[in-house]
Coordinates of C-alpha atoms and ligand atoms in Angstrom, one line a residue:
M14 CA -0.2 0.1 -0.1
T15 CA 1.1 3.5 -1.0
L16 CA 1.0 6.6 1.2
W17 CA -1.7 7.8 -1.2
A18 CA -3.6 4.7 -2.4
N19 CA -7.2 6.0 -1.3
R20 CA -6.9 9.1 -3.9
M21 CA -6.1 6.7 -7.0
G22 CA -8.4 4.2 -8.8
A23 CA -5.5 1.8 -9.8
A24 CA -2.5 0.3 -7.9
P25 CA 0.6 2.1 -8.9
A26 CA 2.6 0.6 -12.0
D27 CA 5.6 -1.8 -10.9
A28 CA 7.9 0.1 -12.9
L29 CA 6.5 3.4 -11.1
M30 CA 7.6 2.3 -7.7
V31 CA 11.2 0.9 -9.4
F32 CA 11.8 4.0 -10.8
T33 CA 10.5 6.4 -8.0
A34 CA 11.8 4.5 -5.0
S35 CA 14.8 5.7 -3.2
L36 CA 15.1 3.0 -0.4
A37 CA 18.1 1.4 -2.0
F38 CA 20.3 5.2 -1.1
D39 CA 18.5 6.8 1.5
K40 CA 18.6 4.2 3.7
R41 CA 21.7 5.8 4.9
L42 CA 19.6 8.8 6.6
A43 CA 18.2 5.9 9.0
T44 CA 19.4 7.7 12.2
S45 CA 18.7 10.8 11.2
D46 CA 15.4 10.3 10.3
V47 CA 14.4 8.6 13.7
R48 CA 16.2 11.9 15.5
G49 CA 14.0 14.1 13.4
S50 CA 11.1 11.9 14.2
V51 CA 11.6 12.0 18.1
A52 CA 12.2 15.8 18.1
H53 CA 8.7 15.8 16.0
V54 CA 6.9 13.6 18.8
H55 CA 7.8 15.9 21.2
G56 CA 6.5 18.6 19.1
L57 CA 3.0 17.3 18.6
L58 CA 3.3 16.6 22.3
R59 CA 3.8 20.2 23.2
A60 CA 0.9 21.3 20.6
G61 CA -1.5 18.9 22.6
I62 CA -1.8 16.5 19.4
L63 CA -0.5 13.6 21.3
T64 CA -1.1 12.8 25.0
A65 CA 2.0 12.2 27.3
G66 CA 1.3 8.4 26.8
E67 CA 1.3 8.4 23.0
A68 CA 4.1 10.3 22.8
D69 CA 6.1 7.8 25.5
L70 CA 4.8 5.0 23.0
L71 CA 5.6 6.5 19.9
V72 CA 9.3 7.7 21.4
E73 CA 9.7 3.8 22.5
A74 CA 8.8 2.4 18.9
L75 CA 11.3 5.1 17.5
D76 CA 13.8 3.9 19.8
Q77 CA 13.3 0.5 18.8
V78 CA 13.6 1.2 14.9
G79 CA 16.8 2.8 15.8
D80 CA 17.9 -0.4 17.7
E81 CA 16.9 -2.5 14.7
L82 CA 18.4 -0.3 12.2
A83 CA 21.7 -0.3 14.0
S84 CA 21.7 -3.7 14.8
D85 CA 20.9 -4.5 10.8
S86 CA 17.7 -6.5 12.1
F87 CA 15.2 -4.2 10.4
S88 CA 13.3 -5.9 7.7
Y89 CA 12.4 -3.5 5.0
L90 CA 9.3 -4.6 3.0
A91 CA 9.1 -4.6 -0.9
T92 CA 6.3 -1.8 -0.5
D93 CA 8.8 0.3 1.3
E94 CA 9.4 3.4 -0.9
D95 CA 12.0 5.4 1.1
I96 CA 13.6 5.3 4.3
H97 CA 10.6 7.4 5.6
T98 CA 7.9 5.3 4.9
A99 CA 9.6 2.2 6.1
I100 CA 10.1 3.8 9.5
E101 CA 6.9 5.3 9.9
R102 CA 5.6 1.9 8.5
R103 CA 7.3 0.0 11.4
V104 CA 6.7 2.3 14.1
T105 CA 2.6 1.7 13.1
E106 CA 3.6 -1.9 13.5
L107 CA 5.0 -1.7 17.1
A108 CA 2.6 1.1 18.5
P109 CA -0.5 0.6 16.5
E110 CA -3.0 2.7 18.4
C111 CA -0.7 5.7 17.9
G112 CA 1.6 5.1 15.0
T113 CA -0.7 6.5 12.6
K114 CA -0.6 10.0 14.3
L115 CA 3.3 10.3 13.8
H116 CA 3.3 12.0 10.4
T117 CA 0.5 14.9 11.8
G118 CA 1.7 18.3 10.7
R119 CA 4.4 17.0 9.0
S120 CA 5.4 16.2 5.0
R121 CA 8.2 13.8 3.8
N122 CA 9.2 17.2 2.3
D123 CA 10.1 18.8 5.6
Q124 CA 10.9 15.4 7.2
V125 CA 13.6 14.6 4.6
A126 CA 15.1 18.0 4.4
T127 CA 15.5 18.0 8.1
A128 CA 17.3 14.5 8.1
L129 CA 19.5 15.4 5.0
R130 CA 20.7 18.2 7.1
L131 CA 21.6 16.5 10.4
F132 CA 23.3 13.8 8.3
T133 CA 25.2 16.4 6.1
R134 CA 26.2 18.4 9.3
A135 CA 27.9 14.8 11.0
E136 CA 29.1 14.1 7.7
L137 CA 31.0 17.3 7.5
A138 CA 32.5 17.2 10.8
R139 CA 34.1 13.3 9.5
V140 CA 35.6 14.8 6.4
I141 CA 36.8 17.9 8.5
G142 CA 38.4 15.1 11.0
H143 CA 40.3 13.2 8.4
V144 CA 41.4 16.3 6.7
L145 CA 43.2 17.3 10.2
Q146 CA 44.7 13.9 10.1
L147 CA 46.4 14.6 6.6
Q148 CA 47.5 17.9 8.0
R149 CA 49.0 16.4 11.0
T150 CA 50.8 13.8 8.7
L151 CA 52.1 17.0 6.6
E152 CA 53.0 18.9 9.6
R153 CA 55.2 15.6 11.1
R154 CA 57.0 15.1 7.8
A155 CA 57.5 19.1 7.6
T156 CA 59.0 19.0 11.2
G157 CA 60.6 15.8 10.3
A158 CA 62.6 17.3 6.9
G159 CA 64.2 20.1 9.1
D160 CA 66.2 22.4 6.7
A161 CA 66.4 19.9 4.0
Y162 CA 65.8 21.6 0.5
M163 CA 64.4 20.8 -3.0
P164 CA 64.2 22.6 -6.2
G165 CA 60.9 24.9 -6.1
Y166 CA 59.3 25.0 -9.2
T167 CA 57.4 26.9 -11.8
H168 CA 56.1 26.0 -15.0
L169 CA 57.6 22.5 -13.5
Q170 CA 60.9 24.2 -14.6
R171 CA 63.4 24.5 -11.6
A172 CA 63.1 27.8 -10.2
Q173 CA 64.7 28.5 -6.8
P174 CA 65.5 25.9 -4.0
V175 CA 62.9 25.7 -1.3
L176 CA 62.7 23.8 1.8
L177 CA 61.3 20.5 1.6
A178 CA 59.1 21.7 4.7
H179 CA 57.7 24.8 2.7
H180 CA 56.4 22.6 0.0
L181 CA 54.8 20.4 2.4
L182 CA 53.1 22.9 4.3
A183 CA 52.1 24.9 1.1
H184 CA 49.6 21.9 0.9
G185 CA 49.0 22.0 4.7
W186 CA 47.6 25.6 4.1
A187 CA 45.4 24.9 1.0
L188 CA 43.6 21.9 3.2
A189 CA 43.3 24.8 6.0
R190 CA 41.1 26.8 3.4
D191 CA 39.1 23.7 2.8
T192 CA 38.1 23.2 6.4
D193 CA 37.3 26.9 6.8
R194 CA 35.1 26.2 3.8
M195 CA 33.5 23.3 5.4
F196 CA 32.9 25.2 8.7
A197 CA 31.2 28.0 6.6
T198 CA 29.0 25.5 4.9
W199 CA 28.3 24.1 8.3
R200 CA 26.8 27.4 9.5
R201 CA 24.5 28.2 6.7
L202 CA 23.2 24.6 7.0
D203 CA 22.6 25.0 10.5
V204 CA 18.9 26.1 10.4
S205 CA 16.1 23.6 10.9
P206 CA 13.4 22.9 8.2
L207 CA 11.1 20.7 10.4
G208 CA 7.7 22.3 10.8
A209 CA 7.5 23.7 7.2
G210 CA 5.1 20.8 6.5
A211 CA 4.6 20.1 2.9
L212 CA 5.4 23.9 1.8
A213 CA 3.0 25.9 3.9
G214 CA 3.6 24.3 7.8
S215 CA 0.1 23.8 9.3
S216 CA -3.0 24.8 11.4
L217 CA -1.7 22.4 14.1
G218 CA 0.8 25.0 16.7
I219 CA 3.7 22.9 16.3
D220 CA 6.6 25.3 17.5
P221 CA 9.6 25.1 14.7
D222 CA 11.9 26.8 16.9
L223 CA 11.5 24.2 19.7
V224 CA 11.9 21.5 17.5
A225 CA 15.2 23.4 15.8
D226 CA 16.4 23.7 19.3
E227 CA 16.0 19.9 20.5
L228 CA 18.0 19.1 17.1
G229 CA 20.6 21.4 17.9
F230 CA 19.9 23.3 15.1
A231 CA 21.3 27.2 15.3
S232 CA 17.9 28.5 14.1
R233 CA 14.9 27.1 12.1
F234 CA 13.7 28.0 8.7
E235 CA 12.4 31.9 8.1
N236 CA 10.2 30.8 5.0
S237 CA 8.4 27.3 4.5
L238 CA 8.7 27.6 0.9
D239 CA 12.3 27.8 0.9
A240 CA 13.0 25.4 3.6
V241 CA 11.4 22.6 1.8
S242 CA 13.1 23.3 -1.8
D243 CA 16.5 24.4 -0.4
R244 CA 19.5 22.2 -1.1
D245 CA 22.1 25.0 -1.4
F246 CA 23.8 23.0 1.8
V247 CA 24.0 20.1 -0.4
A248 CA 25.6 22.1 -3.4
E249 CA 28.0 23.7 -1.1
T250 CA 29.0 20.7 0.3
L251 CA 29.5 19.2 -3.0
F252 CA 31.4 22.3 -4.0
D253 CA 33.4 22.4 -0.8
I254 CA 34.6 18.7 -1.3
A255 CA 35.1 19.3 -5.4
L256 CA 37.6 21.5 -4.4
L257 CA 39.1 19.8 -1.6
A258 CA 39.7 16.7 -3.9
I259 CA 41.3 19.1 -6.3
H260 CA 43.8 19.9 -3.8
L261 CA 44.1 15.9 -3.3
S262 CA 44.6 15.3 -6.7
R263 CA 47.5 18.2 -7.1
I264 CA 49.1 16.4 -4.2
G265 CA 48.6 13.2 -5.8
E266 CA 50.0 14.4 -9.1
E267 CA 53.1 15.4 -7.2
I268 CA 53.4 12.1 -5.8
V269 CA 53.4 10.1 -9.2
V270 CA 55.5 12.5 -10.6
F271 CA 58.4 12.7 -7.6
S272 CA 58.2 9.2 -7.3
S273 CA 58.8 8.7 -11.1
E274 CA 62.4 7.5 -11.9
E275 CA 62.9 10.8 -13.6
F276 CA 62.6 12.5 -10.4
G277 CA 63.0 9.8 -7.6
F278 CA 62.4 12.6 -4.8
I279 CA 60.2 10.3 -2.9
H280 CA 60.2 6.2 -2.6
L281 CA 56.6 4.8 -1.8
D282 CA 56.6 2.4 1.4
D283 CA 55.6 -1.0 -0.1
A284 CA 52.3 -1.2 1.8
W285 CA 51.3 1.7 0.0
A286 CA 52.2 1.0 -3.5
T287 CA 51.0 -1.5 -5.9
G288 CA 52.7 -3.8 -8.5
S289 CA 52.2 -5.0 -12.3
S290 CA 50.1 -8.2 -13.2
M291 CA 52.6 -8.5 -15.9
L292 CA 55.9 -6.3 -15.8
P293 CA 57.5 -7.8 -12.7
Q294 CA 60.3 -4.9 -11.5
K295 CA 56.9 -2.2 -11.3
K296 CA 56.3 -0.6 -8.2
N297 CA 53.0 2.0 -8.9
P298 CA 51.7 4.7 -7.5
D299 CA 48.1 3.8 -7.9
V300 CA 46.8 5.5 -4.5
A301 CA 48.0 9.2 -5.7
E302 CA 46.9 8.4 -9.5
L303 CA 43.3 7.7 -7.8
A304 CA 43.6 10.6 -5.9
R305 CA 44.0 12.6 -9.3
G306 CA 41.2 10.6 -11.0
K307 CA 38.8 10.5 -7.8
A308 CA 38.8 14.4 -8.4
G309 CA 37.2 14.3 -11.7
R310 CA 34.3 12.2 -10.6
L311 CA 33.6 14.5 -7.4
V312 CA 33.7 18.1 -9.8
G313 CA 31.2 15.9 -11.9
H314 CA 28.8 15.3 -9.1
L315 CA 28.9 19.2 -8.3
A316 CA 28.4 19.9 -12.0
G317 CA 25.3 17.7 -12.2
F318 CA 23.6 18.4 -9.1
L319 CA 23.8 22.2 -10.0
A320 CA 22.2 21.4 -13.2
T321 CA 19.3 19.2 -11.2
L322 CA 18.7 22.6 -9.1
K323 CA 18.5 25.0 -12.0
G324 CA 15.3 26.1 -13.0
L325 CA 12.9 24.2 -10.2
P326 CA 10.0 26.3 -9.3
L327 CA 9.3 26.6 -5.8
S328 CA 8.9 24.5 -3.7
Y329 CA 9.7 20.7 -3.3
N330 CA 10.0 18.6 -6.4
R331 CA 10.6 15.4 -6.7
D332 CA 13.8 16.4 -8.6
L333 CA 15.4 17.0 -5.3
Q334 CA 15.8 13.2 -4.6
E335 CA 18.5 13.3 -6.9
D336 CA 20.4 15.1 -4.1
K337 CA 21.6 11.8 -2.2
E338 CA 23.6 9.8 -4.1
P339 CA 26.1 12.6 -5.4
L340 CA 26.2 13.5 -1.8
F341 CA 26.8 10.2 -0.4
D342 CA 29.4 9.3 -3.1
A343 CA 31.4 12.5 -2.7
L344 CA 31.3 12.3 0.8
D345 CA 32.6 8.7 0.9
Q346 CA 35.2 8.9 -1.9
V347 CA 36.8 12.2 -0.6
V348 CA 37.4 10.3 2.7
L349 CA 38.6 7.3 1.2
T350 CA 41.3 9.7 -0.7
L351 CA 42.0 11.4 2.4
V352 CA 42.7 8.4 4.2
G353 CA 44.7 7.2 1.3
L354 CA 46.8 9.9 0.7
D355 CA 47.8 10.1 4.6
G356 CA 48.9 6.5 3.9
V357 CA 51.1 7.1 1.2
L358 CA 52.6 10.3 3.0
G359 CA 52.9 9.1 6.1
T360 CA 54.9 6.4 5.1
A361 CA 57.0 7.4 1.8
T362 CA 61.0 8.2 2.3
F363 CA 62.0 11.3 0.9
D364 CA 65.6 10.8 -0.9
L365 CA 66.8 14.1 0.6
D366 CA 70.2 13.6 -1.3
R367 CA 68.9 13.4 -4.7
M368 CA 66.3 16.5 -3.9
Q369 CA 69.3 18.9 -2.5
T370 CA 71.3 17.6 -6.0
A371 CA 68.4 18.6 -8.1
A372 CA 68.8 22.0 -6.4
S373 CA 72.0 22.6 -6.3
G374 CA 72.5 23.4 -10.0
P375 CA 73.9 27.0 -10.1
G376 CA 71.1 28.2 -12.2
L377 CA 68.8 28.1 -9.2
A378 CA 71.1 30.7 -7.6
A379 CA 70.4 33.2 -10.5
V380 CA 67.8 35.6 -8.9
D381 CA 70.0 35.6 -5.6
L382 CA 73.0 36.8 -7.6
A383 CA 71.0 39.4 -8.8
E384 CA 69.8 40.5 -5.7
W385 CA 73.6 40.4 -4.2
L386 CA 73.6 43.2 -7.2
V387 CA 70.8 45.0 -6.0
A388 CA 72.0 45.3 -2.5
T389 CA 75.3 47.1 -3.9
G390 CA 72.9 49.7 -5.6
V391 CA 72.4 48.3 -9.0
P392 CA 68.7 48.4 -10.2
F393 CA 67.1 45.4 -10.7
R394 CA 66.4 45.1 -14.3
D395 CA 70.2 45.9 -14.9
A396 CA 71.1 43.2 -12.6
H397 CA 68.7 40.4 -14.0
G398 CA 70.1 41.3 -17.4
L399 CA 73.4 40.9 -16.4
V400 CA 73.3 37.5 -14.4
G401 CA 70.7 36.4 -17.5
S402 CA 74.1 37.4 -20.0
L403 CA 76.2 35.3 -17.4
V404 CA 74.0 32.2 -17.4
R405 CA 73.7 32.2 -21.2
E406 CA 77.4 32.5 -21.3
S407 CA 77.9 29.9 -19.0
V408 CA 75.6 27.7 -21.3
E409 CA 76.8 28.4 -24.6
R410 CA 80.6 28.1 -23.9
G411 CA 80.0 25.5 -21.6
V412 CA 81.9 27.4 -18.6
P413 CA 80.5 26.8 -15.0
L414 CA 78.7 29.7 -13.7
G415 CA 80.9 30.0 -10.7
E416 CA 83.7 30.8 -12.8
L417 CA 82.4 33.5 -14.6
V418 CA 80.7 34.8 -11.6
E419 CA 84.2 35.0 -9.6
A420 CA 85.6 36.7 -12.6
H421 CA 83.1 39.3 -12.8
P422 CA 84.1 42.5 -11.4
G423 CA 80.7 43.1 -10.0
F424 CA 80.8 40.1 -8.1
G425 CA 83.9 38.5 -7.2
E426 CA 84.8 35.7 -5.2
A427 CA 82.5 36.9 -1.8
A428 CA 79.2 36.0 -4.3
L429 CA 80.4 32.5 -5.1
E430 CA 78.7 31.6 -1.6
L431 CA 75.5 32.3 -3.3
L432 CA 75.8 29.4 -5.5
D433 CA 75.4 27.3 -2.0
P434 CA 71.4 26.7 -1.9
A435 CA 71.9 26.5 2.0
V436 CA 73.4 30.0 2.2
A437 CA 70.8 31.3 -0.6
L438 CA 68.0 30.0 1.5
Q439 CA 69.2 31.2 4.6
R440 CA 69.2 34.9 3.2
R441 CA 65.5 34.5 2.3
T442 CA 63.9 36.2 5.1
T443 CA 60.5 37.0 3.9
P444 CA 57.8 36.1 6.2
G445 CA 56.0 33.2 4.9
G446 CA 59.0 32.7 2.8
T447 CA 61.2 29.5 2.5
G448 CA 64.1 30.7 4.5
P449 CA 64.6 28.5 7.8
D450 CA 63.8 31.2 10.2
A451 CA 60.6 32.0 8.3
V452 CA 59.5 28.4 8.0
A453 CA 60.0 27.6 11.4
V454 CA 57.8 30.5 12.2
Q455 CA 55.6 29.1 9.5
L456 CA 55.4 25.7 11.2
E457 CA 54.4 27.3 14.9
R458 CA 51.6 29.2 12.9
F459 CA 50.5 26.1 11.2
R460 CA 50.4 24.0 14.5
H461 CA 48.3 26.7 16.1
R462 CA 45.8 26.7 13.3
L463 CA 45.6 22.8 13.4
A464 CA 45.0 23.0 17.3
S465 CA 42.2 25.8 16.6
D466 CA 40.6 24.0 13.9
A467 CA 40.3 20.7 15.9
A468 CA 39.0 22.8 18.8
R469 CA 36.3 24.5 16.4
L470 CA 35.7 20.8 15.5
A471 CA 35.2 19.6 19.0
E472 CA 33.2 22.8 20.3
R473 CA 30.6 22.3 17.0
K474 CA 30.3 18.7 17.7
A475 CA 29.4 19.1 20.9
Ligands
LIG12 N1 12.5 10.2 -1.1 C1 12.1 11.7 -1.0 C2 13.0 12.3 -1.5 O1 14.3 12.1 -1.5 C3 11.3 12.2 -0.1 C4 10.0 13.0 -0.5 C5 8.7 12.6 -1.0 N2 8.1 13.6 -1.3 C6 7.3 13.3 -2.1 N3 6.2 14.9 -1.9 N4 6.5 12.8 -2.8 O2 13.0 13.6 -1.6

């Protein structure tokens, strides 16, 4: 029996039920739905729709349903269209005398919006927790890297030496923005739609402020039409995840490139690399590649769902049922990616010799040489031109740059130390730059940021 059977002269077509049912995936909202329903029962009690005895029976039945769902002993019926109908059906079996009152003053429209917000709020906390874990690993590896340096790149061409710690922390700060974005999404999501009914509220005197409060929402809806049709929080979460996944894919790409024999900067732990079915010698960075690949899928979820929302008239439309699968998949895939990259980065070995050798080419000191001239009063454009011509001469005549520097009247022997990347790095004093002193400060600030984000998370979860 459908919920609307009395309205229709015929039973629904089997194919209609198959096409419209969402139970297969919205089962995942079960706990949130039970929670929302308990709050609704309390709302009905306060409004005088239920007696205290009825409310107790309903809450008891909902608790039992929650236990059955948690222990996987809940039996679904073929006629359960979605998780909301399944739970209401079971509550009515357990409390026949009042189960039929549960849906008073409520529609699946405000019910599903409530459950999805509760669910997404908890899931954002889960994702943020995993981001923090990866950031802690970056922090640990950056601390362990000390003053080791590597080539810094622009255009994937060697540019200037940078500390390995500086490079690792660059990814850490991008992740900090992801966390910040998720907290902001959380804040806008934290509004209860319960009480909006199908679209216009009800005549039954249920107070949406009190149910909002019971569910730990910061506020209730301002407009019932908006409440049942708003899925901005899903779109925002999908965006936050897509951008996070893009950051992870960039880390993945670097792991792929840096672990190639050509670079040889990092060696993956055997437990976090894969082999080849045919080529016995292979050790492949599949986790990093999948991190890169998954980002495409997650960008697709965002684009697809924005297209679903586009042009929907107020208020609820069944199109909105299409919110769940991309959201669930995006959450799961990004968590898998975070865990995978944490495993890879936490266990990889950095080949510091190889990195430092790659960063020790005299060319990487070019701008330091130019800045040395600037300190003696030469305008930068002239200094840049002079060093550029020395580099060209060195390349064309096959003479080491150091020899040309030493012989040049503008430099002399004293400037030779600039060709040592460790010296060049030491001279970089810009706050937020790659000099060891600046990186030490940066590491401290990064640790503070992690601690404050962890505290923000704990406080919101509470
Ligand atoms: N499963 C539906 C969804 O996810 C529940 C709402 C159905 N509402 C309706 N008016 N048919 O959106």
